Coordinates of C-alpha atoms in Angstrom, one line a residue:
X1 CA 0.1 0.2 0.0
X2 CA 3.3 2.1 0.6
X3 CA 3.8 1.8 -2.7
X4 CA 0.6 3.0 -4.2
X5 CA 0.5 6.0 -2.3
X6 CA 4.3 7.1 -3.1
X7 CA 3.4 6.6 -6.6
X8 CA 0.0 8.3 -6.6
X9 CA 1.9 11.8 -5.3
X10 CA 4.0 12.3 -8.2
X11 CA 2.3 14.6 -10.8
X12 CA 3.0 12.5 -13.6
X13 CA 0.9 10.3 -12.9
X14 CA -2.2 12.6 -12.5
X15 CA -1.7 14.4 -16.0
X16 CA -4.1 14.1 -18.9
X17 CA -2.8 14.4 -22.8
X18 CA -5.4 17.0 -23.9
X19 CA -5.0 15.8 -27.4
X20 CA -5.4 12.4 -27.3
X21 CA -8.3 13.2 -25.0
X22 CA -9.9 15.4 -27.9
X23 CA -8.8 12.8 -30.3
X24 CA -11.1 10.1 -28.3
X25 CA -13.8 12.7 -28.5
X26 CA -13.5 13.1 -32.4
X27 CA -13.0 9.6 -33.1
X28 CA -16.6 8.7 -31.1
X29 CA -17.9 11.7 -32.9
X30 CA -16.7 10.6 -36.8
X31 CA -17.5 6.9 -36.0
X32 CA -21.1 7.7 -34.8
X33 CA -21.6 10.4 -37.8
X34 CA -20.5 7.3 -40.1
X35 CA -23.0 4.9 -38.5
X36 CA -25.9 7.5 -39.1
X37 CA -25.3 8.3 -42.4
X38 CA -24.8 4.8 -43.0
X39 CA -28.2 3.9 -41.6
X40 CA -29.7 6.9 -43.7
X41 CA -27.9 5.5 -47.1
X42 CA -29.3 1.9 -46.6
X43 CA -32.6 2.4 -45.1
X44 CA -34.4 2.3 -48.5
X45 CA -33.1 -0.9 -49.6
X46 CA -33.9 -2.3 -46.2
X47 CA -36.9 -4.6 -47.7
X48 CA -34.7 -5.9 -50.3
X49 CA -32.2 -6.9 -47.9
X50 CA -34.4 -8.7 -45.6
X51 CA -36.2 -10.4 -48.6
X52 CA -32.8 -11.9 -49.1
X53 CA -31.3 -10.6 -52.9
X54 CA -27.5 -10.8 -52.8
X55 CA -26.4 -7.1 -54.2
X56 CA -28.1 -5.0 -51.9
X57 CA -26.6 -7.0 -49.2
X58 CA -23.5 -7.0 -50.8
X59 CA -23.6 -3.2 -51.2
X60 CA -24.8 -2.8 -47.8
X61 CA -21.7 -4.7 -46.2
X62 CA -19.4 -3.2 -48.4
X63 CA -20.5 0.4 -48.4
X64 CA -20.3 -0.2 -44.2
X65 CA -16.6 -1.1 -44.9
X66 CA -15.3 0.9 -46.7
X67 CA -16.8 4.0 -44.7
X68 CA -15.0 2.7 -41.3
X69 CA -12.1 2.1 -43.2
X70 CA -11.9 5.8 -44.5
X71 CA -12.6 6.7 -40.9
X72 CA -9.6 5.0 -39.2
X73 CA -7.6 6.4 -42.2
X74 CA -8.8 9.5 -41.4
X75 CA -8.1 9.4 -37.5
X76 CA -4.5 7.9 -38.5
X77 CA -3.9 11.1 -40.6
X78 CA -5.3 13.6 -38.5
X79 CA -3.2 11.9 -35.0
X80 CA 0.1 12.3 -37.4
X81 CA -0.4 15.8 -38.3
X82 CA -1.1 16.4 -34.5
X83 CA 2.5 14.3 -33.9
X84 CA 0.5 12.1 -31.7
X85 CA 0.6 8.0 -31.9
X86 CA -2.6 6.8 -31.8
X87 CA -3.5 4.2 -29.2
X88 CA -5.7 1.0 -30.4
X89 CA -8.1 2.2 -27.7
X90 CA -9.2 5.1 -29.8
X91 CA -10.8 2.6 -32.1
X92 CA -11.9 0.3 -29.6
X93 CA -14.4 2.5 -28.1
X94 CA -16.4 3.7 -30.9
X95 CA -16.3 0.0 -32.5
X96 CA -17.7 -1.4 -29.4
X97 CA -20.2 1.0 -28.8
X98 CA -21.6 0.8 -32.3
X99 CA -21.5 -2.9 -32.3
X100 CA -23.5 -2.9 -28.8
X101 CA -26.2 -0.8 -30.8
X102 CA -26.2 -3.3 -33.5
X103 CA -26.6 -6.3 -30.7
X104 CA -29.6 -4.7 -29.4
X105 CA -31.5 -4.1 -32.4
X106 CA -30.6 -7.6 -33.5
X107 CA -31.9 -9.1 -30.4
X108 CA -35.0 -6.5 -30.0
X109 CA -37.1 -7.2 -33.7
X110 CA -36.8 -10.0 -35.9
X111 CA -37.5 -7.5 -38.5
X112 CA -34.1 -6.0 -39.0
X113 CA -31.7 -8.5 -38.2
X114 CA -30.5 -8.9 -41.6
X115 CA -29.8 -5.6 -42.0
X116 CA -27.9 -4.9 -38.4
X117 CA -26.0 -8.4 -38.6
X118 CA -24.5 -6.8 -42.2
X119 CA -23.8 -3.5 -40.5
X120 CA -22.2 -5.0 -37.6
X121 CA -19.8 -7.1 -39.5
X122 CA -19.0 -4.2 -41.9
X123 CA -18.3 -2.3 -38.9
X124 CA -16.1 -4.8 -37.3
X125 CA -14.5 -5.9 -40.8
X126 CA -13.4 -2.3 -42.0
X127 CA -12.2 -1.0 -38.3
X128 CA -10.2 -4.0 -37.7
X129 CA -9.2 -4.2 -41.1
X130 CA -7.8 -0.4 -41.3
X131 CA -6.1 -1.0 -38.0
X132 CA -4.2 -4.0 -38.8
X133 CA -2.9 -2.1 -41.9
X134 CA -2.1 1.4 -40.5
X135 CA -1.8 1.1 -36.9
X136 CA -0.1 -2.5 -36.1
X137 CA 2.8 -1.5 -33.7
X138 CA 0.6 1.1 -32.2
X139 CA 0.2 1.3 -27.9
X140 CA -2.9 0.1 -26.9
X141 CA -3.3 2.6 -24.8

């Protein structure tokens, strides 16, 4: 316990990186904006997707994955311009929040299960692929 109290006395353990905090907010806002835009674009095709037509399902998945891939690319470019190394947790927060919202919608109604499952898969694959390609050696936090 003495080590813990001794460690907490130093100011470096209590400092907050404001740039990183702003990047977390920008990251969350960016991915939720992409999520809302994707929902508006795919809303007219929901009936075709639920009917199981292949082309609308494929377009939904590709659109969602590409939009999230570009979102990660935008964050990487933004953080490089700010001379900060973006941590992987910067993308984990919006990823899990969006996947959680899709999971709730999947279990809430049987009507839009296919739409939300394809969207969730597109979000996960788009963010994870861009993270693997662009942020492979970055720290977790």
